[in-house]
């Protein structure tokens, strides 16, 4: 039993079908994320990061420790923002206003976010984050990178590693990204914007 443990999903493995299959969730959470947790726990002893938080490791470490910690943080944010039947199809309140202010409209935001996800070369993540002034930005982060490394507050992310969609969509990454909007829990994203919740 290491310092970090595999997060429990806040829904059943089949809850996100047909957007994400039970098999994909099973491998993604039960195999890929579990491996990152086991790898990080194995690398921690003697690293100097034994007492560090996940966020501290992601901002200060390098090499395998950074890669595995980054993937744990990224996946915890990813899995927690999904819901079987979200209560609303788009954000409301301050987040909705900021999206219109910074992208023109919710539709324009979705188009740009999907495009940045579809065009990210190789493995990585597309993110919506807030900067220190509250301005919203979309960034492409390769491999295990996270916007907190740039001083940003991560709000929403789509995983574009092939393991996130290949069983269900094969090479059709854009189709997978377009479908993900159906299962985004905007209450979680709004909570992150208000710093009410990050991973808990
Ligand atoms: Mn993944």
PDB file of C-alpha atoms and ligand atoms in Angstrom:
ATOM      1  CA  UNK A   1       0.000   0.000   0.000  1.00  0.00           C
ATOM      2  CA  UNK A   2       1.671   3.194  -1.149  1.00  0.00           C
ATOM      3  CA  UNK A   3       1.069   6.830  -0.358  1.00  0.00           C
ATOM      4  CA  UNK A   4      -1.287   7.395  -3.262  1.00  0.00           C
ATOM      5  CA  UNK A   5      -4.302   5.215  -3.996  1.00  0.00           C
ATOM      6  CA  UNK A   6      -6.512   4.689  -7.013  1.00  0.00           C
ATOM      7  CA  UNK A   7      -9.464   7.095  -6.941  1.00  0.00           C
ATOM      8  CA  UNK A   8     -12.922   5.562  -6.811  1.00  0.00           C
ATOM      9  CA  UNK A   9     -15.074   6.522  -9.772  1.00  0.00           C
ATOM     10  CA  UNK A  10     -18.177   8.546  -8.804  1.00  0.00           C
ATOM     11  CA  UNK A  11     -20.281   6.367 -11.180  1.00  0.00           C
ATOM     12  CA  UNK A  12     -20.504   2.770 -12.387  1.00  0.00           C
ATOM     13  CA  UNK A  13     -18.199   1.636 -15.212  1.00  0.00           C
ATOM     14  CA  UNK A  14     -21.142   1.377 -17.633  1.00  0.00           C
ATOM     15  CA  UNK A  15     -22.724   4.712 -16.652  1.00  0.00           C
ATOM     16  CA  UNK A  16     -21.187   6.754 -19.473  1.00  0.00           C
ATOM     17  CA  UNK A  17     -22.370   4.510 -22.331  1.00  0.00           C
ATOM     18  CA  UNK A  18     -22.721   4.991 -25.245  1.00  0.00           C
ATOM     19  CA  UNK A  19     -20.288   7.933 -25.185  1.00  0.00           C
ATOM     20  CA  UNK A  20     -17.633   5.873 -23.359  1.00  0.00           C
ATOM     21  CA  UNK A  21     -18.030   2.101 -23.124  1.00  0.00           C
ATOM     22  CA  UNK A  22     -17.772  -0.001 -19.977  1.00  0.00           C
ATOM     23  CA  UNK A  23     -14.684  -1.679 -21.455  1.00  0.00           C
ATOM     24  CA  UNK A  24     -12.924   1.635 -22.051  1.00  0.00           C
ATOM     25  CA  UNK A  25     -13.655   2.812 -18.497  1.00  0.00           C
ATOM     26  CA  UNK A  26     -12.483  -0.552 -17.168  1.00  0.00           C
ATOM     27  CA  UNK A  27      -9.122  -0.340 -18.915  1.00  0.00           C
ATOM     28  CA  UNK A  28      -8.699   3.424 -18.546  1.00  0.00           C
ATOM     29  CA  UNK A  29      -9.404   3.561 -14.808  1.00  0.00           C
ATOM     30  CA  UNK A  30      -8.644   0.002 -13.717  1.00  0.00           C
ATOM     31  CA  UNK A  31      -5.469  -0.550 -15.758  1.00  0.00           C
ATOM     32  CA  UNK A  32      -3.964   2.711 -17.049  1.00  0.00           C
ATOM     33  CA  UNK A  33      -4.663   4.965 -14.059  1.00  0.00           C
ATOM     34  CA  UNK A  34      -3.943   2.132 -11.624  1.00  0.00           C
ATOM     35  CA  UNK A  35      -0.537   1.626 -13.261  1.00  0.00           C
ATOM     36  CA  UNK A  36       0.337   5.328 -12.881  1.00  0.00           C
ATOM     37  CA  UNK A  37      -0.553   5.110  -9.167  1.00  0.00           C
ATOM     38  CA  UNK A  38       1.534   1.959  -8.661  1.00  0.00           C
ATOM     39  CA  UNK A  39       4.447   3.430 -10.622  1.00  0.00           C
ATOM     40  CA  UNK A  40       4.458   6.673  -8.609  1.00  0.00           C
ATOM     41  CA  UNK A  41       4.291   4.834  -5.286  1.00  0.00           C
ATOM     42  CA  UNK A  42       7.249   2.691  -6.354  1.00  0.00           C
ATOM     43  CA  UNK A  43       9.307   5.730  -7.408  1.00  0.00           C
ATOM     44  CA  UNK A  44       8.691   7.878  -4.296  1.00  0.00           C
ATOM     45  CA  UNK A  45      11.021   6.274  -1.700  1.00  0.00           C
ATOM     46  CA  UNK A  46      14.327   8.170  -1.706  1.00  0.00           C
ATOM     47  CA  UNK A  47      13.092  10.733  -4.248  1.00  0.00           C
ATOM     48  CA  UNK A  48      12.752  13.665  -1.855  1.00  0.00           C
ATOM     49  CA  UNK A  49       9.040  13.858  -2.707  1.00  0.00           C
ATOM     50  CA  UNK A  50       7.844  11.346  -0.098  1.00  0.00           C
ATOM     51  CA  UNK A  51       5.798  13.997   1.764  1.00  0.00           C
ATOM     52  CA  UNK A  52       4.818  16.160  -1.220  1.00  0.00           C
ATOM     53  CA  UNK A  53       1.277  16.603  -2.496  1.00  0.00           C
ATOM     54  CA  UNK A  54       0.407  15.508  -6.010  1.00  0.00           C
ATOM     55  CA  UNK A  55       0.280  19.146  -7.121  1.00  0.00           C
ATOM     56  CA  UNK A  56       3.717  19.880  -5.614  1.00  0.00           C
ATOM     57  CA  UNK A  57       5.192  16.876  -7.395  1.00  0.00           C
ATOM     58  CA  UNK A  58       3.681  17.965 -10.717  1.00  0.00           C
ATOM     59  CA  UNK A  59       5.152  21.475 -10.337  1.00  0.00           C
ATOM     60  CA  UNK A  60       8.617  20.488  -9.060  1.00  0.00           C
ATOM     61  CA  UNK A  61       9.588  16.954 -10.116  1.00  0.00           C
ATOM     62  CA  UNK A  62      11.009  15.627 -13.373  1.00  0.00           C
ATOM     63  CA  UNK A  63      11.321  12.319 -15.202  1.00  0.00           C
ATOM     64  CA  UNK A  64       9.240   9.304 -14.254  1.00  0.00           C
ATOM     65  CA  UNK A  65       7.965  10.800 -11.002  1.00  0.00           C
ATOM     66  CA  UNK A  66       6.625  13.835 -12.852  1.00  0.00           C
ATOM     67  CA  UNK A  67       5.087  11.754 -15.641  1.00  0.00           C
ATOM     68  CA  UNK A  68       3.218   9.388 -13.337  1.00  0.00           C
ATOM     69  CA  UNK A  69       2.099  12.127 -10.916  1.00  0.00           C
ATOM     70  CA  UNK A  70       0.937  14.269 -13.819  1.00  0.00           C
ATOM     71  CA  UNK A  71      -1.117  11.433 -15.233  1.00  0.00           C
ATOM     72  CA  UNK A  72      -2.727  10.787 -11.836  1.00  0.00           C
ATOM     73  CA  UNK A  73      -3.683  14.448 -11.424  1.00  0.00           C
ATOM     74  CA  UNK A  74      -4.922  14.695 -15.010  1.00  0.00           C
ATOM     75  CA  UNK A  75      -7.056  11.549 -14.769  1.00  0.00           C
ATOM     76  CA  UNK A  76      -8.568  12.522 -11.416  1.00  0.00           C
ATOM     77  CA  UNK A  77      -9.692  15.815 -12.930  1.00  0.00           C
ATOM     78  CA  UNK A  78     -10.911  14.028 -16.070  1.00  0.00           C
ATOM     79  CA  UNK A  79     -12.945  11.262 -14.428  1.00  0.00           C
ATOM     80  CA  UNK A  80     -14.542  13.550 -11.806  1.00  0.00           C
ATOM     81  CA  UNK A  81     -15.952  15.962 -14.404  1.00  0.00           C
ATOM     82  CA  UNK A  82     -17.997  13.235 -16.156  1.00  0.00           C
ATOM     83  CA  UNK A  83     -21.564  12.211 -15.345  1.00  0.00           C
ATOM     84  CA  UNK A  84     -24.089   9.777 -16.751  1.00  0.00           C
ATOM     85  CA  UNK A  85     -26.902  12.287 -17.021  1.00  0.00           C
ATOM     86  CA  UNK A  86     -25.649  15.824 -16.401  1.00  0.00           C
ATOM     87  CA  UNK A  87     -28.271  18.164 -14.993  1.00  0.00           C
ATOM     88  CA  UNK A  88     -27.482  20.799 -17.620  1.00  0.00           C
ATOM     89  CA  UNK A  89     -26.086  20.727 -21.144  1.00  0.00           C
ATOM     90  CA  UNK A  90     -24.029  23.892 -20.831  1.00  0.00           C
ATOM     91  CA  UNK A  91     -22.562  26.092 -18.107  1.00  0.00           C
ATOM     92  CA  UNK A  92     -24.494  28.850 -16.359  1.00  0.00           C
ATOM     93  CA  UNK A  93     -23.614  31.864 -14.242  1.00  0.00           C
ATOM     94  CA  UNK A  94     -20.075  33.247 -14.046  1.00  0.00           C
ATOM     95  CA  UNK A  95     -18.544  30.463 -16.137  1.00  0.00           C
ATOM     96  CA  UNK A  96     -21.083  30.952 -18.935  1.00  0.00           C
ATOM     97  CA  UNK A  97     -20.422  34.703 -18.889  1.00  0.00           C
ATOM     98  CA  UNK A  98     -16.639  34.223 -18.988  1.00  0.00           C
ATOM     99  CA  UNK A  99     -16.924  31.807 -21.927  1.00  0.00           C
ATOM    100  CA  UNK A 100     -18.949  34.328 -23.928  1.00  0.00           C
ATOM    101  CA  UNK A 101     -16.555  37.135 -22.953  1.00  0.00           C
ATOM    102  CA  UNK A 102     -13.385  35.205 -23.921  1.00  0.00           C
ATOM    103  CA  UNK A 103     -14.574  33.032 -26.848  1.00  0.00           C
ATOM    104  CA  UNK A 104     -17.620  34.833 -28.240  1.00  0.00           C
ATOM    105  CA  UNK A 105     -20.169  32.079 -27.565  1.00  0.00           C
ATOM    106  CA  UNK A 106     -20.485  28.619 -26.044  1.00  0.00           C
ATOM    107  CA  UNK A 107     -20.565  27.115 -29.540  1.00  0.00           C
ATOM    108  CA  UNK A 108     -17.400  28.975 -30.558  1.00  0.00           C
ATOM    109  CA  UNK A 109     -15.697  27.763 -27.379  1.00  0.00           C
ATOM    110  CA  UNK A 110     -16.670  24.152 -28.061  1.00  0.00           C
ATOM    111  CA  UNK A 111     -15.424  24.406 -31.654  1.00  0.00           C
ATOM    112  CA  UNK A 112     -12.032  25.748 -30.587  1.00  0.00           C
ATOM    113  CA  UNK A 113     -11.690  23.232 -27.741  1.00  0.00           C
ATOM    114  CA  UNK A 114     -12.505  20.288 -30.003  1.00  0.00           C
ATOM    115  CA  UNK A 115     -10.180  21.596 -32.731  1.00  0.00           C
ATOM    116  CA  UNK A 116      -7.287  21.933 -30.273  1.00  0.00           C
ATOM    117  CA  UNK A 117      -7.993  18.395 -29.046  1.00  0.00           C
ATOM    118  CA  UNK A 118      -8.213  16.955 -32.543  1.00  0.00           C
ATOM    119  CA  UNK A 119      -5.002  18.633 -33.718  1.00  0.00           C
ATOM    120  CA  UNK A 120      -2.826  17.814 -30.700  1.00  0.00           C
ATOM    121  CA  UNK A 121      -0.078  15.664 -32.222  1.00  0.00           C
ATOM    122  CA  UNK A 122       0.494  12.410 -30.369  1.00  0.00           C
ATOM    123  CA  UNK A 123      -0.572  11.877 -26.756  1.00  0.00           C
ATOM    124  CA  UNK A 124      -1.770  14.612 -24.451  1.00  0.00           C
ATOM    125  CA  UNK A 125      -4.659  16.632 -23.105  1.00  0.00           C
ATOM    126  CA  UNK A 126      -6.622  19.709 -24.139  1.00  0.00           C
ATOM    127  CA  UNK A 127      -7.550  22.012 -21.256  1.00  0.00           C
ATOM    128  CA  UNK A 128      -9.780  24.935 -20.394  1.00  0.00           C
ATOM    129  CA  UNK A 129      -8.130  26.902 -17.590  1.00  0.00           C
ATOM    130  CA  UNK A 130      -8.419  30.258 -15.851  1.00  0.00           C
ATOM    131  CA  UNK A 131      -5.408  32.535 -15.499  1.00  0.00           C
ATOM    132  CA  UNK A 132      -4.679  34.678 -12.443  1.00  0.00           C
ATOM    133  CA  UNK A 133      -7.005  37.421 -13.722  1.00  0.00           C
ATOM    134  CA  UNK A 134      -9.853  34.994 -14.391  1.00  0.00           C
ATOM    135  CA  UNK A 135      -9.397  35.038 -18.160  1.00  0.00           C
ATOM    136  CA  UNK A 136     -10.170  31.678 -19.762  1.00  0.00           C
ATOM    137  CA  UNK A 137      -7.599  29.998 -21.988  1.00  0.00           C
ATOM    138  CA  UNK A 138      -7.499  26.747 -23.986  1.00  0.00           C
ATOM    139  CA  UNK A 139      -4.141  24.971 -24.037  1.00  0.00           C
ATOM    140  CA  UNK A 140      -2.736  21.784 -25.516  1.00  0.00           C
ATOM    141  CA  UNK A 141      -0.530  19.903 -23.063  1.00  0.00           C
ATOM    142  CA  UNK A 142       1.580  16.985 -24.273  1.00  0.00           C
ATOM    143  CA  UNK A 143       1.966  13.653 -22.520  1.00  0.00           C
ATOM    144  CA  UNK A 144       1.399  14.146 -18.761  1.00  0.00           C
ATOM    145  CA  UNK A 145       1.635  17.946 -18.552  1.00  0.00           C
ATOM    146  CA  UNK A 146      -0.917  19.951 -16.552  1.00  0.00           C
ATOM    147  CA  UNK A 147      -1.781  23.688 -16.735  1.00  0.00           C
ATOM    148  CA  UNK A 148      -0.839  24.178 -13.056  1.00  0.00           C
ATOM    149  CA  UNK A 149       2.772  24.017 -14.287  1.00  0.00           C
ATOM    150  CA  UNK A 150       2.031  27.351 -16.051  1.00  0.00           C
ATOM    151  CA  UNK A 151       0.287  28.917 -13.057  1.00  0.00           C
ATOM    152  CA  UNK A 152      -3.167  28.280 -14.512  1.00  0.00           C
ATOM    153  CA  UNK A 153      -6.228  26.837 -12.734  1.00  0.00           C
ATOM    154  CA  UNK A 154      -7.454  23.783 -14.699  1.00  0.00           C
ATOM    155  CA  UNK A 155     -11.223  23.645 -15.195  1.00  0.00           C
ATOM    156  CA  UNK A 156     -12.043  21.127 -17.943  1.00  0.00           C
ATOM    157  CA  UNK A 157     -10.001  18.551 -19.819  1.00  0.00           C
ATOM    158  CA  UNK A 158     -10.396  16.022 -22.624  1.00  0.00           C
ATOM    159  CA  UNK A 159      -7.907  13.137 -22.674  1.00  0.00           C
ATOM    160  CA  UNK A 160      -6.646  12.604 -26.222  1.00  0.00           C
ATOM    161  CA  UNK A 161      -4.340   9.662 -25.487  1.00  0.00           C
ATOM    162  CA  UNK A 162      -5.498   6.801 -27.709  1.00  0.00           C
ATOM    163  CA  UNK A 163      -6.303   4.648 -24.653  1.00  0.00           C
ATOM    164  CA  UNK A 164      -9.143   7.090 -23.868  1.00  0.00           C
ATOM    165  CA  UNK A 165     -11.088   6.311 -27.044  1.00  0.00           C
ATOM    166  CA  UNK A 166      -9.508   3.671 -29.276  1.00  0.00           C
ATOM    167  CA  UNK A 167     -11.711   0.726 -28.252  1.00  0.00           C
ATOM    168  CA  UNK A 168     -14.849   2.746 -29.029  1.00  0.00           C
ATOM    169  CA  UNK A 169     -13.831   5.152 -31.809  1.00  0.00           C
ATOM    170  CA  UNK A 170     -10.560   3.710 -33.255  1.00  0.00           C
ATOM    171  CA  UNK A 171      -8.928   6.487 -35.318  1.00  0.00           C
ATOM    172  CA  UNK A 172     -11.952   8.816 -35.061  1.00  0.00           C
ATOM    173  CA  UNK A 173     -10.642  11.075 -32.307  1.00  0.00           C
ATOM    174  CA  UNK A 174     -12.761  14.069 -33.457  1.00  0.00           C
ATOM    175  CA  UNK A 175     -15.975  11.993 -33.146  1.00  0.00           C
ATOM    176  CA  UNK A 176     -15.031  10.996 -29.606  1.00  0.00           C
ATOM    177  CA  UNK A 177     -14.315  14.605 -28.626  1.00  0.00           C
ATOM    178  CA  UNK A 178     -17.605  15.797 -30.124  1.00  0.00           C
ATOM    179  CA  UNK A 179     -19.518  13.169 -28.111  1.00  0.00           C
ATOM    180  CA  UNK A 180     -17.857  13.995 -24.786  1.00  0.00           C
ATOM    181  CA  UNK A 181     -19.937  17.165 -24.306  1.00  0.00           C
ATOM    182  CA  UNK A 182     -22.941  14.918 -23.577  1.00  0.00           C
ATOM    183  CA  UNK A 183     -21.376  13.681 -20.317  1.00  0.00           C
ATOM    184  CA  UNK A 184     -19.662  16.814 -18.944  1.00  0.00           C
ATOM    185  CA  UNK A 185     -20.919  17.775 -15.484  1.00  0.00           C
ATOM    186  CA  UNK A 186     -20.858  21.574 -15.674  1.00  0.00           C
ATOM    187  CA  UNK A 187     -21.542  21.853 -11.952  1.00  0.00           C
ATOM    188  CA  UNK A 188     -18.099  20.323 -11.343  1.00  0.00           C
ATOM    189  CA  UNK A 189     -16.433  22.721 -13.805  1.00  0.00           C
ATOM    190  CA  UNK A 190     -18.162  25.728 -12.215  1.00  0.00           C
ATOM    191  CA  UNK A 191     -17.019  24.525  -8.779  1.00  0.00           C
ATOM    192  CA  UNK A 192     -13.415  24.415  -9.964  1.00  0.00           C
ATOM    193  CA  UNK A 193     -13.736  27.964 -11.257  1.00  0.00           C
ATOM    194  CA  UNK A 194     -14.895  29.070  -7.818  1.00  0.00           C
ATOM    195  CA  UNK A 195     -12.048  27.081  -6.226  1.00  0.00           C
ATOM    196  CA  UNK A 196     -14.626  25.134  -4.290  1.00  0.00           C
ATOM    197  CA  UNK A 197     -13.318  21.816  -5.486  1.00  0.00           C
ATOM    198  CA  UNK A 198     -10.332  20.569  -7.365  1.00  0.00           C
ATOM    199  CA  UNK A 199     -10.092  16.819  -7.068  1.00  0.00           C
ATOM    200  CA  UNK A 200     -12.284  16.055  -4.061  1.00  0.00           C
TER     201      UNK A 200
HETATM  202 MN1  LIG B   1      -5.951   8.565 -20.077  1.00  0.00          MN
END
